[in-house]
Amino acid sequence: MEKKTEIGREGEREARAYLEKQGYRILHTNWHWHHFELDIVAEKDGWLVVVEVKTRGEDPLLAAEEAVDRKKIRRIVAAADAYVRHYNIDSPVRFDIVTVARDATRSRVNHLEDAFMAPCD
């Protein structure tokens, strides 16, 4: 059985391939800022797209997109803010979630565009 991190990395590879097929230009994967991480940072149609990837096996107790809770959103937004400042980016930013559901024979990729907004508080 694969380790959790290996399953996650494989899901990120599948998500990246999916996004590239959809016309996204991948700028960075696994970009770190302090102890925060952005799974995929891409560009499409003038938008900077920050993508959180969630991979699940068969019959998970929690849907992949539900694992992106308020705390996780705050961490993603903080890292995205650091990314924009570091690279001096002046493009609108969008936050997407790509879920990868894996079973013994195949994977299913689901792309949730504009999945959440940066919290105001």
PDB file of C-alpha atoms in Angstrom, residues 5 22 36-37 41 43 50 55 71 78 92 96-97 99 111 115-116:
ATOM      1  CA  THR A   5       2.548  11.355   0.865  1.00  0.00           C
ATOM      2  CA  GLN A  22      -6.934  22.514 -20.046  1.00  0.00           C
ATOM      3  CA  PHE A  36       2.973  26.991   4.269  1.00  0.00           C
ATOM      4  CA  GLU A  37       2.772  25.398   0.828  1.00  0.00           C
ATOM      5  CA  VAL A  41       0.443  27.914  -8.991  1.00  0.00           C
ATOM      6  CA  GLU A  43      -1.651  31.127 -15.032  1.00  0.00           C
ATOM      7  CA  VAL A  50      -3.657  28.972  -6.884  1.00  0.00           C
ATOM      8  CA  THR A  55      -6.422  13.169  -3.353  1.00  0.00           C
ATOM      9  CA  LYS A  71      -7.857  27.052   8.688  1.00  0.00           C
ATOM     10  CA  ALA A  78      -1.284  33.739   3.370  1.00  0.00           C
ATOM     11  CA  PRO A  92      -6.111  38.937 -10.239  1.00  0.00           C
ATOM     12  CA  ASP A  96      -9.305  26.543  -7.207  1.00  0.00           C
ATOM     13  CA  ILE A  97      -9.500  23.031  -5.807  1.00  0.00           C
ATOM     14  CA  THR A  99      -9.782  16.673  -6.384  1.00  0.00           C
ATOM     15  CA  HIS A 111     -11.813  20.827 -10.989  1.00  0.00           C
ATOM     16  CA  ALA A 115     -13.699  27.340  -5.036  1.00  0.00           C
ATOM     17  CA  PHE A 116     -13.243  29.901  -2.263  1.00  0.00           C
TER      18      PHE A 116
END
